[in-house]
Amino acid sequence: MASERIENLVRQMTLEEKAAQMVQIPYAQTGREESLRWAKMGAGSFLHVLGDDAREVQRAALSSRLGIPVLFGIDAVRGHALNDRATIFPTQLACACAWDREIAKDMGKVTAREVATDGLHWTFSPLLCLSRDARWGRVDETFGEDPYLTGELAAAIIEGYQGGDLASPESIAACAKHFIAYGEATGARDAYDSSVSCRKVREVFLPPFQKAVDAGCATFMTAYGSIDCTPLTADPHMLRDILRDEMGFQGFVVTDWSNVTSLVRNQRVAKDADEASLLAALAGNDMMMNSPEFYESVIRLVKEGKLEEAVLDEAVRHILTVKERMGLFEQPEKTGKPGCIGCEEHQQIALNAARRSITLLKNNGILPLKKVKKIAVIGGNGDDIRAQYGDWTYFTHPEPIPGRQPVRPYTTVREGLEKLAAEKGIACEYAYGCGPVPSEKDDLDAAVKAAEGADAVILVVGDVVSQFGENRDRAELTLSGKQLELFALLRALQIPIVTVLLSSKPLVMGTIPDETDALVAAFNGGAHGGQAVAEALFGLFNPSGRLPISFPRRTGQVPVYYNQLPGWHGGKYCDLPNTPQFVFGEGLSYTDFAYRDLTMDAETLTASVSVQNVGKEAGLETVQVYFRDCVSSVITPVKNLIAFRQVALQPGESQRVTIQLNRSDFSLVNRQEQRVVEEGEFTLMVGRSSRDEDLLMVNFTL
Ligand code: NOJ
């Protein structure tokens, strides 16, 4: 039910004003004059407009007949990173390595404060698609491959964005995207069709979005793609029956970019803008991002009696209710916290997130670096802030501007290592060697020369923005350019090599996992990613990241997500081992942890395990809880994550970790598409990664 104020407004609005309220205008692409015209017509929202331009648009909107304030949206998906002065966090994927709700929440809070200080209201974040196929271009934007971890981090970041009160000057509205199964498109082709059943959607893809609804997420975004050939934009079953009626979503739904236009131009399920607009409105999209033709079409449809005006009323109610919850009728511009954009406190929070994202995947003892007199830092990604940032910063959006200068503060891996080496009196030499994409700067000989005489080589490999993002799915995940050749040349020197993967996603690394002395996954760590890597290598902190995504051994091995179904004859490709290169949940530490005495009380559903730090350093362990349904009416995964806890332990210290589970944690979605718990035998697994050998197991009966 909308408030009296909203009902009053809806009664006063003309058909044209309602249609305009449902339109979202991209400022940069539309231009100033045209944007101001839209604002005066009562457009509901604008995206990607900052500062004085936004204020001017808002003034125009407030001077319109009803003076309904505009809602400003922006892709502040890893900090308010389209503003070059803002605090730039690690990507969602990197943040997910921390397996820490507080890290996600802090990132949300800082982002909200900075976005609000710029006068804006709404971020198109978090992204809750699952990365089950690393070829997809947008893996970096996700929290990884698992529904449980994704849902937990989603709820936390939404809490950070929205706070307890959307009307607070420092809160902004969140947007859970992209609804739904977008990451599951066939062949990992961005925005393409996903061949999944509704049962599977409910089982695997809805749960994180349900947590977003439960966290009070103000808006949802409709995916570009389709499920079994029905575009989500035109799917009332997904948007109305499931999202609103079943899941209880109360906010408004915005389409993704040009989704309405796409129904005609790309997906060919509508012959013209009128037909597309009819489908989109009936399906339950409340606001149309960058499909301005919707405005005239929808007015025409109502006038011709093809669409009931009540459909518009309902959408407008949803939009205005969010504006009301945000307090925009009283205070149209968010004020935030003046002076906070990019401030020291926020930079420290981003640095902490970067540190917590560092994931150690191999270490034969070379790390932390000690007794070295000279190190060589090699690799294009070791000194390239654009690569370190990755996607969705001022370098890439709203338009990529080649030649745009980076703004401090930031620290590349090279800079971080040079600084620490200098403090310790260690010589440090950098050579470019090669980047992920071949260029005239490539010089492998110079890199080998720089490495000669060093006590350790730090080789930074990965990908660059031209290899990922929207419209950039990869057919081949192997390290590109001359990176593998460079590794082989350096390996031949017989100097210890620490390989750092600075990338948007899991990549296939040839012989590196076997032959490198240590391997660190850093992904896109944001402004302070380089400092975090350097500190981890020198042992200034003990790395505690755990992979939120599995790494394939070869591209052809995808999908390799851990929660596979049983039943594959042979259980492996005949030309590869049956395991991924690195598994979900994996990550080493400079200390070791031992697990003992797993118990499960089937009456109270309480699991308990003892964890001890059996090494020589203090460390943070992530205790992971999985289960398997031994016999079920539909095929269920070999294991599913249902809980995790983090314990900080001093050397020798031991702790009994108790985890309260719920009956619903053991549920499945049956053939009738109902979520149920089927009684019988279950296996509970607790340990340090999703790998069987790392898990203690106990059976119990429900
Ligand atoms: C397209 C992307 O798919 C979506 O994630 C983003 O929020 C919108 N464009 C707005 O930039």
XYZ file of C-alpha atoms and ligand atoms in Angstrom:
713
model
C 0.000 0.000 0.000
C 1.333 3.418 -0.938
C 1.060 6.355 1.450
C -1.629 8.967 1.199
C 0.818 11.456 -0.226
C 1.767 9.061 -3.016
C -1.865 8.160 -3.749
C -2.653 11.872 -3.955
C 0.202 12.507 -6.320
C -0.741 9.600 -8.560
C -4.297 10.975 -8.754
C -2.993 14.362 -9.844
C -0.547 13.057 -12.437
C -1.451 13.204 -16.112
C -0.854 10.211 -18.345
C 2.189 12.030 -19.756
C 3.627 12.669 -16.302
C 3.193 9.022 -15.367
C 4.908 7.877 -18.555
C 7.796 10.292 -17.915
C 8.183 9.086 -14.328
C 8.851 5.619 -15.720
C 11.741 6.796 -17.865
C 15.409 6.935 -16.890
C 17.630 9.183 -18.989
C 21.400 8.738 -19.464
C 22.763 12.265 -19.105
C 26.066 11.828 -20.937
C 24.490 10.261 -24.023
C 21.434 12.549 -24.052
C 23.241 15.840 -23.594
C 22.462 18.816 -21.380
C 19.657 20.531 -23.313
C 17.710 17.376 -23.986
C 18.221 16.185 -20.401
C 16.808 19.425 -19.025
C 13.806 19.064 -21.325
C 13.201 15.562 -19.948
C 13.550 16.807 -16.384
C 10.881 19.443 -17.012
C 8.621 16.769 -18.490
C 8.939 14.865 -15.223
C 11.412 12.089 -16.079
C 11.704 9.883 -13.025
C 15.434 9.355 -13.023
C 18.785 10.135 -14.631
C 21.962 8.123 -14.566
C 25.645 8.936 -14.665
C 25.429 12.639 -13.923
C 27.491 14.296 -11.213
C 27.872 17.579 -9.390
C 26.508 20.799 -10.839
C 25.015 19.058 -13.867
C 22.920 16.926 -11.513
C 21.898 19.955 -9.493
C 20.746 21.730 -12.633
C 18.677 18.714 -13.663
C 17.135 18.543 -10.213
C 16.214 22.235 -10.315
C 14.504 21.688 -13.651
C 12.532 18.751 -12.255
C 11.500 20.654 -9.153
C 10.234 23.506 -11.319
C 7.947 21.160 -13.291
C 4.171 21.163 -12.649
C 4.214 18.672 -9.765
C 7.846 19.228 -8.793
C 8.565 15.547 -8.225
C 12.267 15.166 -7.438
C 14.501 13.200 -9.767
C 16.334 10.115 -8.551
C 19.995 10.037 -9.622
C 21.555 6.629 -10.211
C 25.169 5.686 -10.775
C 27.276 2.555 -11.073
C 29.165 3.001 -7.823
C 29.915 -0.704 -7.755
C 33.302 -0.717 -5.987
C 33.292 2.610 -4.279
C 32.090 5.773 -5.990
C 34.674 4.983 -8.611
C 33.319 6.940 -11.593
C 34.391 10.009 -9.641
C 38.172 10.230 -9.967
C 38.543 11.727 -6.475
C 36.627 8.963 -4.742
C 37.833 5.947 -2.773
C 38.321 2.998 -5.112
C 37.721 -0.400 -3.555
C 38.649 -3.843 -4.798
C 36.096 -5.381 -7.152
C 33.279 -7.450 -5.718
C 35.188 -10.606 -6.661
C 38.292 -9.451 -4.805
C 36.241 -8.351 -1.793
C 34.519 -11.724 -1.726
C 37.910 -13.367 -1.072
C 37.701 -11.937 2.442
C 34.573 -14.029 3.156
C 33.659 -11.278 5.586
C 30.273 -9.601 5.872
C 31.842 -6.631 7.696
C 34.196 -5.920 4.796
C 31.225 -5.886 2.401
C 29.191 -3.742 4.734
C 32.013 -1.235 5.221
C 32.474 -0.987 1.477
C 28.764 -0.271 1.128
C 28.821 2.354 3.850
C 31.801 4.244 2.468
C 30.406 4.103 -1.052
C 27.044 5.401 0.103
C 28.597 8.266 2.016
C 30.668 9.350 -0.987
C 27.847 8.965 -3.507
C 25.503 10.905 -1.219
C 28.109 13.621 -0.751
C 28.034 14.043 -4.528
C 24.311 14.672 -4.189
C 23.299 11.323 -5.711
C 20.809 8.771 -4.435
C 21.184 5.342 -5.867
C 23.828 2.807 -6.864
C 23.316 -0.006 -9.360
C 24.871 -2.476 -6.963
C 25.249 -5.214 -5.766
C 25.579 -7.640 -8.651
C 24.279 -11.023 -7.506
C 24.784 -13.128 -10.601
C 26.854 -16.260 -10.058
C 30.119 -16.736 -11.944
C 29.893 -20.382 -12.830
C 31.747 -20.050 -16.120
C 34.879 -17.922 -16.055
C 34.664 -17.124 -19.760
C 31.935 -14.601 -18.956
C 33.136 -11.003 -19.192
C 31.665 -9.852 -15.882
C 33.091 -12.321 -13.376
C 34.954 -9.483 -11.616
C 31.647 -7.811 -10.746
C 30.304 -10.860 -8.897
C 30.877 -12.278 -5.442
C 31.959 -15.526 -7.111
C 30.229 -18.789 -7.844
C 28.285 -19.679 -4.729
C 24.677 -18.728 -3.899
C 25.168 -18.778 -0.120
C 28.324 -16.649 0.009
C 26.884 -14.276 -2.592
C 23.663 -13.868 -0.630
C 25.438 -13.229 2.662
C 27.736 -10.588 1.177
C 24.810 -9.083 -0.737
C 22.756 -8.568 2.394
C 25.768 -7.018 4.123
C 26.648 -4.571 1.359
C 22.987 -3.561 0.997
C 22.906 -2.857 4.713
C 25.985 -0.717 4.203
C 24.463 1.244 1.313
C 21.032 1.763 2.789
C 21.779 1.909 6.513
C 18.794 1.551 8.771
C 17.081 4.508 7.130
C 17.073 5.385 3.446
C 16.284 8.976 4.343
C 19.542 9.428 6.229
C 21.810 11.968 4.497
C 24.501 9.280 4.184
C 22.340 6.412 2.870
C 21.663 5.584 -0.739
C 19.349 3.067 -2.398
C 20.827 -0.232 -3.538
C 19.896 -2.158 -6.679
C 20.100 -5.950 -6.789
C 21.004 -6.954 -10.321
C 20.570 -8.606 -12.724
C 17.305 -10.448 -12.253
C 17.890 -13.277 -13.080
C 20.260 -16.110 -14.155
C 22.206 -13.572 -16.227
C 25.598 -15.090 -15.379
C 24.389 -18.499 -16.514
C 23.988 -17.638 -20.206
C 24.871 -20.460 -22.562
C 28.553 -20.416 -23.476
C 29.089 -17.572 -20.973
C 27.905 -15.194 -23.697
C 26.996 -11.886 -22.125
C 23.269 -11.098 -22.247
C 22.545 -14.258 -24.217
C 19.882 -16.869 -23.474
C 20.182 -18.981 -20.315
C 18.898 -22.501 -20.831
C 17.793 -23.159 -17.283
C 14.518 -24.427 -15.921
C 12.445 -22.443 -13.483
C 13.204 -25.143 -10.911
C 16.896 -24.479 -11.298
C 16.349 -20.733 -11.130
C 14.622 -21.244 -7.804
C 17.222 -23.649 -6.506
C 20.431 -21.881 -7.497
C 19.857 -18.301 -8.594
C 16.998 -16.937 -6.489
C 18.465 -17.425 -3.004
C 20.923 -14.492 -3.088
C 18.187 -12.249 -4.489
C 15.827 -13.404 -1.751
C 18.414 -12.254 0.786
C 18.510 -8.893 -0.997
C 14.716 -8.611 -0.705
C 14.894 -9.581 2.963
C 17.570 -6.931 3.505
C 15.087 -4.346 2.206
C 16.863 -3.655 -1.083
C 15.012 -0.687 -2.594
C 15.352 -1.604 -6.264
C 15.992 -4.542 -8.583
C 17.340 -4.504 -12.136
C 15.965 -6.719 -14.883
C 18.666 -8.687 -16.698
C 19.417 -8.079 -20.360
C 19.084 -11.728 -21.242
C 16.424 -14.380 -21.517
C 15.573 -17.667 -19.875
C 14.575 -20.421 -22.254
C 14.021 -17.762 -24.921
C 11.747 -15.452 -22.912
C 13.527 -12.143 -22.303
C 13.414 -11.232 -18.618
C 12.165 -7.794 -19.688
C 9.036 -9.474 -21.030
C 8.565 -12.077 -18.310
C 5.690 -11.372 -15.902
C 6.164 -14.777 -14.276
C 9.634 -13.792 -13.083
C 9.000 -10.126 -12.330
C 5.479 -10.304 -10.936
C 4.600 -13.831 -9.782
C 8.000 -14.689 -8.381
C 9.757 -11.435 -7.480
C 6.777 -9.535 -6.091
C 4.194 -12.106 -5.068
C 6.410 -14.905 -3.828
C 9.596 -13.170 -2.759
C 7.823 -10.159 -1.334
C 9.802 -7.437 -3.107
C 8.373 -4.001 -2.329
C 10.618 -1.577 -4.193
C 10.733 -0.743 -7.889
C 12.193 -2.590 -10.859
C 14.422 -0.784 -13.340
C 15.374 -2.426 -16.628
C 18.963 -2.690 -17.668
C 20.329 -0.418 -20.396
C 18.036 -0.279 -23.471
C 16.220 -3.483 -22.540
C 12.982 -2.257 -24.128
C 14.751 -1.254 -27.343
C 16.454 -4.652 -27.304
C 13.151 -6.515 -27.455
C 12.849 -5.122 -30.981
C 16.442 -4.769 -32.155
C 18.277 -7.724 -30.620
C 15.846 -10.269 -29.294
C 13.165 -9.779 -31.972
C 10.178 -10.620 -29.773
C 8.442 -7.307 -30.555
C 7.916 -5.718 -33.966
C 8.174 -2.110 -32.829
C 8.558 0.195 -29.854
C 4.844 0.049 -29.008
C 4.828 -3.724 -28.817
C 8.053 -3.745 -26.799
C 6.746 -1.119 -24.384
C 3.542 -3.066 -23.887
C 5.498 -6.236 -23.077
C 7.833 -4.418 -20.692
C 5.078 -2.614 -18.811
C 2.910 -5.707 -18.501
C 5.850 -7.793 -17.332
C 6.324 -5.512 -14.345
C 9.239 -3.240 -15.198
C 8.601 0.054 -13.419
C 11.382 2.171 -14.889
C 13.010 1.905 -18.310
C 16.718 2.665 -18.459
C 17.712 4.340 -21.694
C 14.701 3.380 -23.786
C 13.181 6.870 -24.202
C 10.832 5.692 -26.962
C 8.878 4.002 -24.170
C 7.442 7.417 -23.272
C 5.507 8.031 -26.470
C 4.658 4.392 -26.966
C 3.097 3.921 -23.591
C 1.006 7.082 -23.915
C -0.227 5.868 -27.290
C -0.982 2.385 -25.924
C -3.155 3.779 -23.147
C -4.936 6.184 -25.488
C -5.655 3.376 -27.945
C -7.016 1.214 -25.143
C -4.272 -1.403 -25.503
C -2.870 -0.871 -22.013
C -4.709 0.009 -18.843
C -3.541 3.201 -17.180
C -3.647 1.273 -13.892
C -0.475 -0.531 -14.982
C 1.289 2.835 -15.093
C -0.244 3.856 -11.775
C 1.185 0.790 -10.142
C 4.686 1.385 -11.539
C 4.619 5.061 -10.577
C 3.514 4.138 -7.055
C 6.509 1.831 -6.722
C 8.909 4.554 -7.884
C 7.410 7.350 -5.810
C 7.345 5.176 -2.715
C 11.095 4.678 -2.948
C 11.544 8.439 -3.424
C 9.406 8.969 -0.368
C 11.348 6.410 1.703
C 14.474 8.300 0.712
C 13.017 11.532 1.998
C 13.406 13.226 -1.385
C 10.150 15.137 -1.093
C 11.603 16.930 1.909
C 15.266 16.993 0.854
C 15.760 16.311 -2.878
C 19.541 16.371 -2.718
C 21.524 13.997 -0.549
C 24.089 15.857 1.496
C 26.368 13.025 2.591
C 29.309 14.071 4.690
C 31.078 17.070 3.213
C 34.792 16.502 2.703
C 34.558 12.713 2.915
C 35.139 11.876 -0.763
C 38.446 10.027 -0.929
C 39.284 10.980 2.667
C 41.964 9.218 4.675
C 39.489 7.251 6.787
C 37.850 5.843 3.654
C 41.199 5.044 2.039
C 42.125 3.015 5.119
C 38.904 1.036 4.842
C 39.634 0.320 1.175
C 43.204 -0.691 2.104
C 41.846 -3.063 4.733
C 39.522 -4.618 2.141
C 42.458 -5.024 -0.259
C 44.570 -6.705 2.437
C 41.770 -9.080 3.317
C 41.314 -9.982 -0.357
C 44.845 -11.321 -0.776
C 44.647 -15.073 -1.343
C 47.737 -17.259 -1.108
C 47.377 -20.278 -3.375
C 50.842 -21.814 -3.220
C 53.863 -21.336 -1.003
C 56.859 -23.625 -0.880
C 58.316 -21.549 1.936
C 59.635 -18.572 -0.044
C 56.940 -16.356 1.495
C 57.040 -14.228 3.504
C 60.191 -12.902 1.853
C 63.134 -12.896 4.211
C 66.872 -12.760 3.877
C 66.633 -11.292 0.390
C 69.062 -8.599 -0.689
C 67.654 -7.945 -4.111
C 64.261 -8.535 -5.663
C 63.144 -8.085 -9.247
C 59.569 -7.046 -10.005
C 58.522 -8.085 -13.499
C 55.369 -7.728 -15.556
C 53.153 -5.095 -17.132
C 50.372 -5.586 -14.597
C 52.844 -4.897 -11.805
C 52.892 -1.220 -12.647
C 49.638 -0.458 -14.435
C 46.933 1.165 -12.347
C 44.359 0.666 -15.107
C 44.904 -3.094 -14.941
C 44.864 -3.006 -11.149
C 41.572 -1.132 -11.148
C 39.894 -3.208 -13.819
C 36.344 -2.287 -14.725
C 33.866 0.385 -13.561
C 36.105 3.272 -12.655
C 36.505 6.704 -14.236
C 38.846 5.082 -16.756
C 36.065 2.949 -18.192
C 32.691 4.671 -17.536
C 30.458 6.368 -18.481
C 32.745 6.480 -21.527
C 36.323 5.183 -21.729
C 38.606 8.161 -22.244
C 41.960 6.930 -23.542
C 44.720 9.080 -22.182
C 42.800 10.046 -19.067
C 45.280 10.560 -16.271
C 45.081 8.496 -13.087
C 44.466 10.375 -9.868
C 46.360 9.648 -6.622
C 46.277 8.104 -4.119
C 46.978 4.654 -5.462
C 49.838 2.194 -5.214
C 50.824 -0.321 -7.881
C 52.528 -3.591 -6.931
C 55.817 -2.175 -8.138
C 55.430 0.957 -6.043
C 54.371 -1.018 -2.987
C 57.351 -3.359 -3.235
C 59.820 -0.562 -3.986
C 58.699 1.335 -0.914
C 58.944 -1.635 1.456
C 62.226 -2.797 -0.084
C 63.719 0.664 0.388
C 62.640 0.687 4.039
C 64.363 -2.656 4.525
C 67.481 -1.764 2.543
C 66.683 -4.313 -0.167
C 67.492 -3.546 -3.803
C 64.450 -3.641 -6.084
C 64.524 -3.523 -9.847
C 61.499 -3.336 -12.109
C 61.195 -4.491 -15.693
C 58.057 -4.448 -17.813
C 58.787 -7.737 -19.582
C 55.373 -7.968 -21.134
C 51.753 -7.167 -20.464
C 48.687 -9.335 -21.092
C 48.270 -7.781 -24.528
C 51.262 -7.765 -26.891
C 52.735 -4.325 -27.487
C 55.918 -2.651 -28.644
C 56.902 -2.280 -24.987
C 57.379 -6.053 -24.675
C 60.998 -6.855 -23.883
C 61.563 -10.272 -22.391
C 65.358 -10.016 -22.576
C 65.383 -6.881 -20.453
C 63.187 -8.653 -17.906
C 65.558 -11.607 -17.728
C 68.453 -9.192 -17.283
C 66.692 -7.381 -14.467
C 66.042 -10.708 -12.744
C 69.602 -11.959 -12.957
C 71.287 -11.700 -9.592
C 68.007 -11.226 -7.713
C 67.204 -13.436 -4.722
C 63.545 -13.557 -5.697
C 61.493 -12.600 -8.708
C 58.005 -11.182 -8.254
C 56.217 -11.818 -11.535
C 52.869 -10.074 -11.963
C 50.584 -11.591 -14.611
C 46.898 -11.259 -15.443
C 44.523 -9.521 -17.805
C 43.608 -5.976 -18.784
C 40.300 -4.207 -19.285
C 40.129 -4.937 -23.033
C 39.827 -8.630 -22.075
C 36.786 -8.412 -19.805
C 33.667 -6.430 -19.023
C 30.425 -6.105 -20.954
C 30.707 -7.381 -24.524
C 34.059 -8.996 -23.727
C 33.639 -12.677 -22.967
C 36.702 -14.821 -23.505
C 36.860 -18.031 -25.523
C 40.310 -18.764 -24.116
C 41.264 -18.277 -20.470
C 44.969 -19.013 -20.804
C 47.319 -16.196 -19.803
C 47.611 -14.114 -22.936
C 50.444 -12.456 -24.826
C 53.934 -13.552 -23.902
C 53.224 -14.012 -20.200
C 53.799 -17.789 -20.171
C 56.941 -17.419 -22.244
C 58.196 -14.802 -19.805
C 57.572 -17.146 -16.898
C 59.514 -19.941 -18.653
C 62.503 -17.658 -19.281
C 62.542 -16.497 -15.676
C 62.113 -20.051 -14.399
C 65.194 -21.080 -16.356
C 67.231 -18.675 -14.198
C 66.519 -20.933 -11.205
C 65.731 -17.983 -8.974
C 62.697 -18.375 -6.687
C 59.588 -16.935 -8.332
C 56.551 -15.492 -6.605
C 53.741 -15.156 -9.144
C 51.019 -12.601 -8.485
C 47.785 -12.924 -10.433
C 46.310 -9.484 -10.950
C 43.218 -10.258 -12.952
C 39.479 -9.934 -13.278
C 38.833 -13.660 -12.988
C 40.384 -17.111 -12.695
C 42.817 -17.622 -15.545
C 44.526 -20.737 -16.839
C 48.186 -20.419 -15.961
C 49.979 -23.187 -17.885
C 52.894 -24.593 -15.888
C 52.916 -21.723 -13.397
C 50.886 -23.457 -10.631
C 53.295 -26.420 -10.720
C 56.536 -24.548 -11.226
C 56.211 -21.263 -9.368
C 57.465 -21.141 -5.788
C 54.514 -19.142 -4.585
C 51.284 -17.920 -6.105
C 49.115 -15.073 -4.870
C 45.674 -14.212 -6.280
C 45.160 -10.469 -5.935
C 42.456 -9.911 -8.580
C 41.596 -6.182 -8.982
C 42.476 -4.720 -5.604
C 41.568 -1.093 -6.230
C 43.662 1.894 -5.206
C 45.605 0.057 -2.535
C 45.828 -3.361 -4.160
C 49.544 -2.934 -4.858
C 50.313 -1.981 -1.289
C 48.356 -4.967 0.005
C 50.299 -7.365 -2.248
C 53.631 -5.895 -1.147
C 52.735 -6.093 2.539
C 51.581 -9.703 2.185
C 54.780 -10.735 0.399
C 56.954 -9.186 3.100
C 54.821 -10.701 5.853
C 53.488 -7.431 7.275
C 50.236 -9.305 7.623
C 49.251 -12.925 7.303
C 47.098 -13.461 4.196
C 43.685 -14.907 4.929
C 41.771 -14.735 1.622
C 39.801 -17.769 0.425
C 38.732 -18.243 -3.180
C 35.058 -17.437 -3.842
C 35.422 -19.141 -7.221
C 37.129 -22.231 -8.640
C 39.980 -22.091 -11.165
C 39.880 -24.398 -14.193
C 43.014 -26.232 -15.318
C 42.098 -25.614 -18.951
C 39.411 -23.487 -20.558
C 37.630 -26.604 -21.796
C 37.164 -27.770 -18.204
C 34.587 -25.070 -17.399
C 32.223 -25.165 -15.616
C 34.288 -26.249 -12.610
C 32.223 -24.771 -9.771
C 32.431 -26.888 -6.636
C 28.721 -27.629 -6.240
C 28.627 -29.980 -9.219
C 25.949 -32.586 -9.689
C 26.842 -36.268 -9.362
C 26.266 -38.644 -12.247
C 28.925 -37.797 -14.822
C 30.144 -41.099 -16.297
C 33.829 -41.205 -15.556
C 33.535 -38.050 -13.472
C 36.192 -36.256 -15.495
C 37.367 -35.366 -18.970
C 39.610 -38.195 -20.209
C 42.454 -35.770 -20.808
C 42.476 -33.884 -17.490
C 42.492 -34.702 -13.779
C 39.015 -34.503 -12.224
C 39.817 -31.562 -9.988
C 39.973 -27.852 -10.737
C 43.346 -26.137 -10.502
C 42.236 -24.343 -7.335
C 38.964 -24.965 -5.566
C 36.280 -22.794 -4.048
C 37.192 -21.936 -0.471
C 40.906 -22.571 -0.978
C 43.574 -20.268 0.429
C 46.746 -20.728 2.460
C 48.156 -18.840 5.403
C 51.603 -18.317 6.892
C 50.404 -20.608 9.643
C 48.525 -23.944 9.645
C 45.230 -24.940 11.155
C 44.087 -28.361 12.288
C 40.468 -29.507 12.589
C 39.252 -32.216 14.982
C 36.165 -33.672 16.616
C 33.341 -32.673 14.340
C 29.966 -33.352 15.937
C 26.458 -32.715 14.732
C 23.451 -32.766 17.045
C 20.595 -33.776 14.770
C 17.980 -32.665 17.297
C 19.172 -29.093 17.748
C 21.023 -28.883 14.413
C 24.148 -27.666 16.155
C 27.478 -28.457 14.565
C 30.684 -28.185 16.522
C 34.343 -28.520 15.584
C 37.698 -27.765 17.186
C 40.110 -25.620 15.225
C 43.690 -25.125 16.306
C 46.450 -22.905 15.014
C 49.275 -25.429 14.763
C 51.785 -23.098 13.126
C 54.010 -20.295 14.312
C 52.080 -17.188 13.239
C 48.808 -15.699 14.351
C 46.220 -16.234 11.654
C 42.611 -15.942 10.571
C 40.868 -19.171 9.555
C 37.605 -19.447 7.647
C 35.674 -22.455 8.895
C 33.440 -23.632 6.059
C 30.323 -25.743 6.510
C 28.904 -27.785 3.629
C 26.265 -30.464 3.391
C 25.103 -33.181 1.055
C 21.647 -34.667 0.824
C 22.430 -38.406 0.578
C 19.238 -39.387 -1.247
C 16.874 -36.836 -2.781
C 13.957 -36.770 -5.209
C 15.880 -34.601 -7.647
C 19.620 -34.744 -8.219
C 21.327 -32.490 -5.696
C 24.929 -31.189 -5.695
C 27.820 -33.144 -4.223
C 28.009 -30.407 -1.612
C 26.612 -26.969 -0.866
C 27.957 -24.283 1.435
C 25.501 -23.428 4.240
C 27.574 -21.495 6.767
C 31.018 -20.124 7.554
C 32.731 -18.604 10.565
C 36.043 -16.822 10.925
C 38.312 -17.422 13.880
C 41.465 -15.494 14.712
C 43.923 -17.766 16.498
C 47.309 -17.212 18.091
C 49.992 -19.902 17.580
C 48.962 -22.992 19.532
C 45.550 -21.584 20.353
C 42.516 -23.758 19.858
C 38.840 -22.915 19.722
C 35.655 -24.936 19.676
C 33.524 -23.422 16.928
C 29.803 -23.983 17.249
C 27.447 -23.299 14.386
C 23.696 -23.225 14.717
C 22.037 -24.465 11.544
C 18.410 -24.373 10.481
C 16.259 -27.057 8.969
C 15.780 -24.909 5.869
C 19.550 -24.945 5.262
C 19.097 -28.539 4.122
C 16.307 -27.826 1.659
C 16.042 -28.476 -2.058
C 13.614 -27.413 -4.764
C 11.567 -30.390 -5.875
C 10.033 -31.162 -9.251
C 6.920 -29.209 -8.313
C 9.198 -26.191 -7.802
C 8.568 -26.131 -4.056
C 11.387 -25.548 -1.612
C 11.182 -28.456 0.822
C 13.294 -30.446 3.251
C 13.184 -34.142 2.410
C 13.783 -36.207 5.486
C 16.509 -38.828 5.549
C 20.251 -39.008 5.740
C 22.578 -36.044 5.241
C 26.324 -35.552 5.385
C 27.716 -32.523 7.131
C 31.202 -31.433 6.102
C 33.352 -28.900 7.895
C 36.823 -27.734 7.017
C 39.116 -25.298 5.318
C 38.019 -25.547 1.677
C 35.441 -27.285 -0.496
C 37.914 -30.057 -1.339
C 36.884 -33.433 0.125
C 40.334 -33.991 1.623
C 40.036 -30.726 3.557
C 36.717 -31.641 5.178
C 35.717 -33.599 8.263
C 32.427 -35.391 7.639
C 29.652 -36.728 9.784
C 26.323 -38.258 8.813
C 23.047 -37.471 10.526
C 19.357 -38.016 9.963
C 16.660 -35.385 9.660
C 24.518 -2.000 -18.057
C 24.954 -2.989 -17.016
O 24.570 -4.286 -17.393
C 24.404 -2.680 -15.646
O 25.014 -3.546 -14.719
C 24.618 -1.243 -15.304
O 24.186 -0.966 -14.006
C 23.885 -0.390 -16.311
N 24.402 -0.664 -17.648
C 24.017 1.103 -16.050
O 25.281 1.539 -16.387
